[in-house]
XYZ file of C-alpha atoms in Angstrom:
648
model
C 27.476 -21.495 27.275
C 29.900 -24.665 28.403
C 28.290 -27.741 28.229
C 27.807 -28.319 31.659
C 25.832 -24.618 32.062
C 23.809 -26.003 28.969
C 22.696 -29.257 30.920
C 21.824 -27.115 33.909
C 19.117 -25.236 31.647
C 18.077 -28.245 29.304
C 16.854 -30.670 32.842
C 16.098 -27.002 34.893
C 13.105 -26.287 31.353
C 12.582 -30.122 31.210
C 12.082 -29.924 34.973
C 10.011 -26.453 34.565
C 8.017 -27.475 31.562
C 6.515 -30.714 33.092
C 7.538 -33.336 30.361
C 8.493 -35.841 32.232
C 5.614 -36.308 32.907
C 3.819 -35.639 29.944
C 1.203 -37.275 28.777
C -0.136 -36.710 25.256
C 0.888 -34.183 22.383
C -1.510 -32.509 20.003
C 0.657 -32.392 16.356
C -0.836 -28.981 14.357
C -4.554 -29.012 15.971
C -7.135 -28.029 14.364
C -8.080 -23.605 15.311
C -11.279 -22.774 14.553
C -10.236 -18.974 13.839
C -7.837 -16.682 14.701
C -6.706 -13.107 14.517
C -3.245 -12.905 12.599
C -1.479 -15.566 10.414
C 2.233 -15.407 12.697
C 2.130 -16.391 14.966
C 0.587 -21.088 14.153
C 0.776 -24.014 16.695
C 2.663 -27.104 15.739
C 2.349 -28.680 18.368
C 0.363 -28.952 21.736
C 1.762 -31.256 24.893
C -0.134 -31.320 27.794
C 1.081 -32.700 31.135
C -0.621 -32.581 34.436
C 2.289 -29.684 35.286
C 1.758 -27.856 32.290
C 0.817 -26.714 28.848
C 3.666 -26.112 26.634
C 2.142 -24.284 23.047
C 5.298 -24.907 20.519
C 4.761 -22.281 17.995
C 6.047 -21.261 14.483
C 7.006 -17.999 13.832
C 6.563 -16.349 10.266
C 6.659 -12.640 9.285
C 8.278 -9.656 7.759
C 11.962 -10.129 8.239
C 14.185 -7.908 11.102
C 11.008 -6.972 11.923
C 9.744 -7.438 15.419
C 6.950 -9.035 17.073
C 5.537 -9.178 20.797
C 3.607 -11.479 22.794
C 2.386 -9.951 25.793
C 3.214 -11.079 29.036
C -1.126 -10.787 29.994
C -1.355 -13.785 27.581
C -3.489 -16.093 28.636
C -5.615 -19.587 27.190
C -9.510 -20.090 27.875
C -11.161 -22.512 28.143
C -15.008 -23.677 29.138
C -15.413 -20.165 31.407
C -11.484 -20.256 33.064
C -8.218 -18.613 32.091
C -5.010 -20.018 32.185
C -2.195 -16.759 32.823
C 1.213 -17.800 30.852
C 4.227 -18.404 32.872
C 6.739 -17.801 30.953
C 8.354 -17.893 27.699
C 11.685 -20.559 26.093
C 12.799 -19.079 23.500
C 10.935 -16.139 23.128
C 10.415 -12.835 26.426
C 7.261 -12.113 27.128
C 6.451 -8.760 26.706
C 9.676 -7.599 24.785
C 10.124 -7.543 21.134
C 11.106 -9.886 19.641
C 13.137 -9.200 15.770
C 12.399 -11.797 13.251
C 15.331 -13.365 11.597
C 16.577 -13.011 8.220
C 14.718 -16.301 6.746
C 11.058 -14.480 8.447
C 10.651 -18.476 9.995
C 10.840 -17.944 14.567
C 10.296 -21.181 16.748
C 9.699 -21.146 20.736
C 7.846 -22.311 23.142
C 5.175 -21.189 25.571
C 4.166 -22.430 28.596
C 0.534 -22.202 30.923
C -0.791 -23.925 33.634
C -2.157 -27.021 33.069
C -5.555 -27.893 31.580
C -7.734 -29.643 33.797
C -8.229 -34.072 31.717
C -10.971 -33.489 29.155
C -10.662 -30.242 28.231
C -11.964 -30.572 24.003
C -10.863 -27.201 23.003
C -9.518 -23.566 24.122
C -8.617 -20.296 23.134
C -5.024 -18.530 23.065
C -5.730 -15.121 23.447
C -2.681 -12.376 23.626
C -3.934 -9.517 25.042
C -7.374 -7.522 24.802
C -6.594 -4.784 22.868
C -6.505 -4.140 19.098
C -3.718 -5.988 16.860
C -3.424 -9.189 19.468
C -2.116 -12.226 18.629
C -5.616 -15.044 19.370
C -6.414 -17.888 18.410
C -10.245 -19.167 18.740
C -11.607 -22.874 19.187
C -8.206 -24.737 19.033
C -9.176 -28.462 19.493
C -7.226 -30.439 21.962
C -8.772 -33.597 21.228
C -7.184 -34.080 17.576
C -10.555 -33.470 15.892
C -11.686 -30.845 12.579
C -12.139 -27.181 12.556
C -16.254 -26.066 12.869
C -17.990 -24.859 10.783
C -21.695 -24.024 10.095
C -21.400 -24.465 6.333
C -18.824 -27.562 5.986
C -20.041 -29.608 3.470
C -22.423 -27.007 1.495
C -21.697 -26.137 -1.961
C -22.676 -22.760 -4.382
C -25.140 -23.471 -7.219
C -23.433 -23.864 -10.230
C -23.871 -21.636 -12.594
C -21.642 -19.537 -15.178
C -22.741 -15.803 -14.527
C -23.733 -13.431 -17.768
C -21.989 -10.111 -17.123
C -24.718 -7.211 -16.989
C -23.873 -4.176 -19.879
C -23.034 -1.296 -16.966
C -25.930 1.744 -17.601
C -25.699 4.901 -15.631
C -28.298 4.970 -12.747
C -28.299 6.548 -9.277
C -28.753 3.963 -6.626
C -28.602 1.934 -3.245
C -25.973 -0.543 -3.689
C -26.662 -2.759 -0.102
C -24.392 -5.729 1.207
C -25.886 -7.870 3.814
C -23.061 -10.328 5.458
C -23.464 -12.683 8.244
C -20.032 -14.407 9.721
C -20.569 -18.261 10.256
C -18.811 -19.004 13.811
C -18.645 -15.450 14.524
C -17.881 -14.411 18.593
C -18.253 -10.659 19.465
C -14.911 -11.322 21.592
C -13.562 -11.519 17.415
C -13.632 -8.101 17.316
C -13.818 -8.497 13.756
C -13.861 -4.830 11.325
C -13.552 -3.718 8.590
C -13.231 -1.322 5.304
C -14.301 -0.563 2.349
C -14.425 1.609 -0.016
C -15.384 2.231 -4.089
C -14.123 4.515 -6.539
C -16.441 7.949 -6.928
C -16.293 7.696 -10.564
C -17.665 11.443 -11.101
C -14.662 12.944 -8.364
C -11.732 10.882 -9.365
C -11.409 9.818 -5.934
C -12.758 6.866 -2.773
C -15.901 6.541 -1.082
C -14.618 5.046 2.240
C -16.947 3.225 4.759
C -16.382 1.716 8.424
C -17.554 -2.503 8.023
C -19.098 -2.674 11.996
C -19.968 -6.582 12.755
C -22.787 -7.101 15.452
C -22.563 -9.362 18.163
C -24.595 -11.765 15.692
C -22.149 -11.411 12.950
C -24.174 -9.371 10.458
C -23.577 -6.712 8.780
C -24.919 -4.510 6.285
C -23.818 -1.401 3.833
C -25.498 0.588 2.229
C -23.021 2.736 -0.909
C -24.475 4.837 -3.182
C -23.366 4.252 -6.922
C -23.693 5.617 -9.860
C -24.021 2.475 -11.888
C -23.316 -2.082 -11.841
C -19.510 -1.867 -9.983
C -17.324 -3.452 -7.413
C -17.084 -2.568 -3.872
C -13.097 -3.157 -2.465
C -13.055 -4.567 1.230
C -10.599 -5.219 3.416
C -11.329 -6.884 6.073
C -9.835 -10.134 8.621
C -13.105 -12.094 6.591
C -12.868 -10.731 3.387
C -10.281 -8.834 1.087
C -10.581 -8.005 -2.752
C -13.528 -7.039 -4.447
C -17.034 -7.575 -4.488
C -19.686 -6.384 -7.901
C -22.924 -4.382 -7.009
C -25.210 -2.594 -8.434
C -27.559 0.523 -7.862
C -30.877 -0.269 -6.092
C -31.019 -3.929 -5.718
C -28.891 -6.349 -3.321
C -26.382 -8.814 -2.502
C -25.818 -10.994 0.566
C -23.241 -13.053 1.901
C -22.431 -15.327 3.887
C -18.629 -16.441 5.300
C -17.515 -19.319 5.660
C -14.748 -17.683 8.386
C -13.214 -20.932 9.853
C -12.386 -21.891 6.096
C -10.827 -18.660 5.100
C -8.514 -19.000 8.248
C -7.761 -22.505 7.415
C -6.238 -21.588 4.691
C -4.780 -19.234 5.460
C -2.689 -21.654 8.096
C 0.423 -23.143 6.801
C 0.186 -25.985 8.914
C -3.703 -26.047 8.195
C -4.255 -25.100 4.008
C -3.900 -29.902 3.422
C -6.175 -30.420 5.497
C -10.449 -31.470 3.931
C -12.244 -27.864 3.336
C -14.807 -26.633 5.335
C -16.445 -25.614 2.231
C -16.243 -22.815 0.475
C -15.506 -19.904 1.682
C -17.990 -17.807 0.569
C -21.984 -17.837 -1.161
C -23.218 -14.788 -2.615
C -26.910 -14.331 -3.232
C -28.915 -12.005 -4.303
C -27.191 -9.483 -7.140
C -24.724 -10.272 -9.223
C -24.380 -13.667 -6.741
C -22.547 -16.187 -10.052
C -20.194 -13.740 -9.986
C -19.007 -13.491 -6.698
C -19.113 -16.880 -6.230
C -16.734 -17.061 -8.450
C -14.540 -14.492 -8.133
C -14.348 -14.424 -4.862
C -13.726 -18.178 -4.799
C -11.567 -18.478 -7.472
C -7.813 -19.249 -7.057
C -7.066 -16.451 -9.026
C -8.310 -13.794 -7.904
C -6.318 -10.583 -8.833
C -3.978 -10.227 -11.971
C -1.191 -7.110 -12.039
C 1.549 -6.192 -14.239
C 2.970 -4.371 -11.409
C 6.199 -6.513 -9.124
C 5.153 -9.296 -5.817
C 8.068 -8.173 -3.862
C 10.403 -5.059 -3.545
C 12.945 -7.063 -4.260
C 10.889 -7.516 -8.120
C 10.394 -3.322 -7.952
C 13.673 -2.722 -6.175
C 14.607 -4.940 -9.614
C 11.801 -2.938 -12.037
C 13.329 0.208 -10.572
C 16.931 -1.017 -11.743
C 15.393 -2.325 -15.341
C 13.553 0.843 -16.382
C 16.135 3.761 -15.167
C 17.559 4.377 -18.469
C 14.719 3.297 -21.032
C 13.157 5.066 -23.780
C 10.188 5.712 -24.872
C 10.249 2.801 -27.295
C 12.105 0.478 -24.685
C 9.874 1.178 -21.642
C 6.149 0.827 -24.411
C 8.220 -2.501 -24.885
C 9.054 -3.244 -21.549
C 5.419 -3.243 -20.159
C 4.037 -4.998 -23.247
C 6.792 -7.820 -22.569
C 4.960 -7.915 -19.116
C 1.188 -8.092 -20.119
C 2.187 -10.975 -22.883
C 3.555 -12.184 -19.576
C 0.295 -12.151 -17.288
C -1.725 -13.197 -20.567
C -0.572 -15.942 -21.131
C -1.070 -16.957 -17.554
C -4.409 -15.877 -17.331
C -5.475 -18.231 -20.593
C -3.875 -21.164 -18.903
C -6.890 -20.788 -15.910
C -9.003 -23.063 -18.023
C -11.578 -23.333 -15.468
C -12.707 -19.876 -15.378
C -16.336 -18.940 -16.890
C -16.207 -16.580 -19.547
C -17.591 -14.030 -18.187
C -15.213 -13.870 -15.025
C -12.298 -14.804 -17.541
C -13.201 -11.216 -19.789
C -12.687 -8.895 -15.931
C -9.652 -10.169 -15.653
C -8.602 -8.965 -18.727
C -9.941 -5.709 -19.191
C -7.821 -5.239 -15.822
C -5.087 -6.524 -17.041
C -5.553 -3.952 -19.762
C -6.118 -1.342 -17.302
C -3.107 -1.654 -15.523
C -0.934 -1.691 -19.016
C -2.561 1.782 -19.834
C -2.422 3.279 -16.566
C 1.589 2.311 -16.473
C 2.684 3.140 -19.224
C 0.819 6.695 -19.833
C 3.150 6.676 -16.139
C 6.403 6.570 -18.068
C 7.502 10.156 -17.410
C 6.911 9.965 -13.645
C 8.143 6.346 -13.293
C 11.213 6.832 -15.246
C 12.285 9.887 -13.291
C 11.412 7.784 -10.087
C 13.346 4.510 -11.327
C 16.316 7.515 -12.593
C 16.622 9.356 -9.572
C 16.243 6.088 -6.820
C 18.911 3.734 -9.715
C 21.615 7.046 -9.228
C 20.122 8.071 -5.632
C 19.686 11.600 -6.933
C 17.286 12.751 -4.285
C 13.802 14.626 -4.750
C 14.906 17.699 -3.960
C 17.478 17.794 -6.541
C 17.304 18.662 -10.460
C 17.600 15.711 -13.026
C 18.948 16.476 -16.555
C 16.853 17.429 -18.748
C 18.094 14.457 -21.119
C 17.338 12.116 -18.576
C 13.477 13.103 -18.425
C 11.524 11.019 -20.962
C 8.517 13.135 -22.128
C 7.134 10.761 -25.341
C 4.785 12.180 -28.442
C 1.815 11.400 -29.875
C 2.578 8.897 -31.780
C 3.569 6.606 -28.747
C 0.438 6.880 -27.463
C -1.150 4.722 -30.247
C -1.945 1.953 -27.856
C -5.346 3.594 -26.028
C -7.345 2.762 -28.981
C -7.177 -0.478 -27.916
C -6.948 -0.965 -24.483
C -9.554 2.352 -23.586
C -12.115 1.877 -25.645
C -14.822 3.505 -24.666
C -15.823 0.514 -23.567
C -18.898 0.824 -20.292
C -17.862 -3.268 -18.781
C -14.348 -1.294 -17.765
C -16.932 0.571 -15.753
C -17.036 -3.668 -13.798
C -13.911 -2.832 -12.018
C -14.338 0.179 -9.513
C -10.815 1.324 -9.770
C -10.982 2.319 -13.745
C -11.743 5.741 -12.260
C -7.522 5.975 -11.854
C -6.732 5.052 -15.377
C -9.664 8.455 -15.751
C -7.696 10.221 -13.626
C -4.295 9.352 -15.656
C -5.678 10.038 -19.046
C -6.794 13.351 -18.045
C -3.598 14.592 -16.740
C -1.722 12.442 -19.528
C 0.642 15.212 -21.407
C 0.298 14.332 -25.209
C 2.316 17.272 -25.930
C 5.331 15.794 -26.049
C 6.724 19.138 -24.502
C 8.095 20.131 -21.113
C 5.006 21.129 -18.758
C 6.773 24.071 -16.223
C 2.827 24.685 -14.273
C 2.436 21.938 -12.362
C -0.879 23.383 -11.494
C -2.442 24.856 -14.030
C -3.158 21.232 -16.267
C -4.638 22.166 -19.593
C -7.622 20.225 -21.416
C -6.170 17.273 -23.497
C -9.639 16.549 -24.435
C -8.000 18.003 -28.617
C -5.465 16.103 -28.733
C -7.090 12.145 -26.163
C -10.062 12.730 -29.392
C -7.465 12.410 -32.574
C -5.893 9.651 -30.876
C -9.057 7.196 -30.160
C -11.287 8.946 -33.998
C -14.031 10.569 -31.904
C -14.718 12.275 -28.996
C -17.690 10.317 -27.889
C -18.692 7.653 -25.622
C -18.202 6.436 -21.426
C -14.214 7.873 -21.407
C -15.042 11.776 -22.540
C -18.785 11.590 -21.033
C -16.578 10.691 -18.019
C -13.719 12.743 -18.320
C -15.806 16.010 -18.704
C -18.194 14.698 -14.856
C -13.929 14.120 -13.743
C -12.882 18.449 -14.869
C -16.933 19.237 -13.703
C -16.479 17.496 -9.719
C -13.187 19.629 -9.195
C -14.801 22.847 -7.475
C -16.978 20.104 -5.283
C -13.489 18.823 -4.161
C -12.465 21.363 -2.925
C -15.401 22.592 -1.334
C -16.670 24.816 -3.631
C -19.297 24.272 -4.316
C -21.132 24.171 -8.084
C -23.010 26.817 -9.889
C -26.274 26.687 -11.894
C -24.479 26.595 -14.680
C -22.085 23.428 -14.065
C -24.892 21.514 -12.627
C -27.004 22.252 -16.142
C -23.447 21.416 -17.675
C -23.429 17.833 -15.473
C -26.792 16.778 -16.829
C -25.950 17.198 -20.760
C -24.232 14.334 -20.246
C -26.256 12.026 -18.495
C -29.644 13.712 -15.779
C -28.007 10.551 -13.606
C -24.509 13.227 -12.844
C -26.239 15.075 -12.505
C -28.325 14.573 -9.973
C -25.516 12.237 -8.177
C -23.955 16.577 -8.691
C -26.728 17.948 -6.803
C -26.675 15.641 -4.423
C -22.405 16.278 -4.019
C -23.111 19.569 -4.612
C -25.656 20.279 -1.671
C -23.905 18.477 0.834
C -20.583 20.183 0.389
C -22.744 23.266 1.648
C -24.044 21.523 4.324
C -20.346 20.828 5.209
C -19.197 24.567 5.243
C -22.145 25.851 7.166
C -21.691 22.533 10.010
C -17.617 23.853 9.876
C -18.223 27.524 10.845
C -20.048 25.913 13.774
C -17.297 23.743 14.810
C -14.690 24.829 17.297
C -10.777 23.417 19.078
C -8.767 23.861 16.483
C -6.645 26.985 15.156
C -5.029 27.952 12.315
C -1.828 29.547 11.801
C -0.780 31.068 15.111
C 2.078 32.253 14.066
C 1.959 33.844 10.252
C 4.581 31.847 8.850
C 3.936 33.290 4.834
C 6.829 35.489 4.916
C 9.056 32.540 7.570
C 12.716 31.469 5.616
C 11.500 27.262 5.636
C 14.861 26.688 7.445
C 13.572 29.097 10.919
C 10.603 27.654 10.084
C 9.603 24.621 12.144
C 11.354 26.447 15.236
C 8.860 29.427 14.559
C 6.012 27.229 14.493
C 7.087 25.208 17.512
C 9.120 27.634 20.258
C 5.401 28.905 21.455
C 4.477 25.537 22.626
C 7.885 25.858 25.228
C 6.959 23.743 28.175
C 4.435 21.015 26.586
C 4.615 17.835 25.182
C 4.662 18.444 21.117
C 2.880 15.858 19.348
C 2.787 16.191 15.457
C 1.938 14.631 12.863
C 2.622 15.423 9.450
C -0.157 14.891 6.966
C -1.830 15.145 3.584
C -5.566 16.011 3.102
C -5.388 12.742 0.222
C -4.305 10.737 2.357
C -5.729 8.095 3.380
C -4.231 6.193 5.966
C -3.263 9.601 8.015
C -7.552 9.646 7.879
C -7.595 6.707 9.022
C -4.721 7.404 12.197
C -6.372 10.501 13.152
C -9.595 7.869 14.336
C -7.876 5.756 15.798
C -5.768 8.704 17.607
C -8.927 10.517 18.623
C -10.013 8.659 21.362
C -6.174 8.953 22.598
C -6.111 12.412 22.713
C -9.685 12.867 24.034
C -7.173 11.650 27.775
C -5.148 14.161 26.994
C -7.253 16.756 27.333
C -6.569 20.040 29.581
C -2.449 18.451 29.564
C 0.234 20.021 28.661
C 0.629 18.575 25.650
C 0.038 19.949 21.696
C -1.539 18.292 18.416
C 0.178 20.120 15.538
C -0.638 18.992 12.327
C 1.552 20.081 9.175
C 0.333 19.530 5.591
C 1.849 21.411 1.788
C 0.348 22.565 -0.778
C -0.294 19.631 -1.736
C -3.481 19.152 0.137
C -5.746 22.016 -1.818
C -6.841 25.158 0.576
C -10.079 24.077 0.060
C -10.444 20.928 1.323
C -7.668 21.297 3.501
C -10.238 24.223 5.138
C -13.008 22.104 5.497
C -11.263 19.646 6.801
C -8.872 20.859 9.403
C -12.231 21.862 12.313
C -12.620 17.978 12.698
C -9.078 17.296 13.845
C -8.529 18.951 17.176
C -5.512 21.032 17.070
C -3.164 23.300 15.934
C -3.148 23.388 11.985
C -0.241 24.673 9.476
C -0.135 24.261 5.881
C 2.621 25.116 4.227
C 4.637 26.748 1.292
C 5.922 23.687 -1.291
C 8.959 25.140 -0.073
C 8.707 25.480 3.444
C 7.057 21.692 3.397
C 10.028 20.217 1.221
C 12.640 21.938 3.541
C 10.939 19.987 6.583
C 10.319 16.639 5.134
C 14.349 16.643 3.750
C 15.175 18.106 7.322
C 13.111 14.743 9.616
C 13.756 12.772 6.982
C 9.821 12.439 6.184
C 9.448 10.127 3.372
C 5.826 9.716 3.231
C 2.633 10.429 5.173
C 1.553 10.152 7.581
C 4.851 9.882 9.592
C 5.203 11.539 13.917
C 7.749 13.900 15.511
C 6.909 13.966 19.018
C 8.882 17.044 20.693
C 9.683 17.254 24.600
C 9.255 19.686 26.898
C 12.587 21.421 26.331
C 11.597 21.620 22.540
C 13.606 18.728 21.485
C 12.440 15.721 19.462
C 12.117 12.248 21.111
C 10.744 10.221 18.033
C 10.423 10.222 15.113
C 8.477 7.841 12.371
C 6.611 7.521 9.393
C 3.168 5.754 9.756
C 0.671 4.910 12.658
C 2.288 3.693 16.180
C -1.059 2.829 16.962
C -3.087 3.771 19.408
C -1.788 2.144 22.242
C 2.108 3.075 22.080
C 0.696 6.613 21.219
C -0.565 7.117 24.003
C 1.803 4.983 26.208
C 4.826 7.025 24.741
C 3.099 10.611 25.302
C 2.732 9.523 29.104
C 6.571 8.815 29.292
C 7.108 12.625 28.104
C 4.912 14.287 30.487
C 6.138 12.376 33.893
C 9.917 13.941 32.377
């Protein structure tokens, strides 16, 4: 661009945005709530001819964001549609630079003088950027909980006992508006099955929500949402209530507002476990972990351990543990109870890393040396330690029931269950021998909470694969604990009910093509050929994959919109999805289903670049793949892409 043209453009923008008639500028205005931390308002220029938002964007480098042309401002019951963008093209992908930071302007019509607050609404679809209650008068954000304080009460750790009952969480989001559409997901680790029980959090129009979680002991509920992220401790048979200071949560998240005065504490718990939850959820130290924090650190970790032997690997993680423990010890403000839980979490994390030595070192070696997963690595590069390596277990996993406070303790139980204490290479990965005898030698006992939970998880395996337990197996659960027996009876009855209900369902087809004897290299063509003339939406998934199931739930309305049209929904899974589980899940997934052998699955994944699930492919009517991606594209994008193919 030459200087003359640059000057003309500058004058055009100056006139077009009304900056010559500018009345005032609001610097870094406070706001009451937002849907995303991506867009921050640096300032707003208000004039008789335009309202100009100066936006700073923060997002992952080399990923794109988008501001749609339907963006509006809403104030006092009126809507003001966006005019244009400067530095960003509306409804076009804006690719973030290496810094992960960018700036641009969004230009709207003028707002009436005297407007005190305005809402920025980038769209009404899920995932749109929204900022509510932007203060144009320089006042701070509004919070009905401003200044409120939790009682100064040090929590006391109760000893967990096995007990069946509902743990109830009641919540209210202060400052909630129905148009916020907040929702979330919660899960509790089922220590009897080694899996997660998931729940949707539905926020009512008045900002209230309620969860009822079947529990077997005092433990933590994990929540992912815009208003809570982390662990909340619940007790079976009791109720925990929380008032959520959403404006304060949003203020603290903001790069431009976080140094302004606090609007109070973020969470106010009452009821069961209130003191512990108030400290844990409002603490500046909410998580401790030995694992890397960034992708770069992960890659460095893999490089570091790729050539280590067992002793070096153990020393590496012990060193990380000592550094994290020292960092934890520096937080002198923590109560003894909360500090104990964080220390236990670090111990659990260390035990998991040390138990995962064989798989982790092999993955690191493959990554460092760029060896594909379907290629065999040299035997001398596999790190399979002997039983002496595992001398850390008595100290880190000491049959301590207080470990149950950490809901993810169930993963450690699974690590131990599948641990190879013998030092011999396993050739049959489907038949893992019972390692209780070797574990008992290490622990110096075969009694206690750890062994009870290991026995329970072994008993639960048929239930997880939708095979009801026999009366004899139920009786074995009773010998471990009457609480376990009661829980297994309930789970068993639920499995039986699901099996009967699935017999009545339709709308899904299993293996229209007999794939058992088809070579891997011919399989995909054999599966898709019968659908020539139709658009095929292929979903690579697994029964154990939480994101797969979440995406299926989001895509269900889209599938209904295409009912009766020339489109096929094709679901492909491998043998790592247990057959019984797969058979009982697919009746609720309308479409065509195939479960492939390991060899077939590996070949297709390698051919199409399926590096994780869920992954998706769209195949045109002539059988040509036109799109592939890892991770769900979102319901709206899915609908848009399928309509585009149907119109060809």
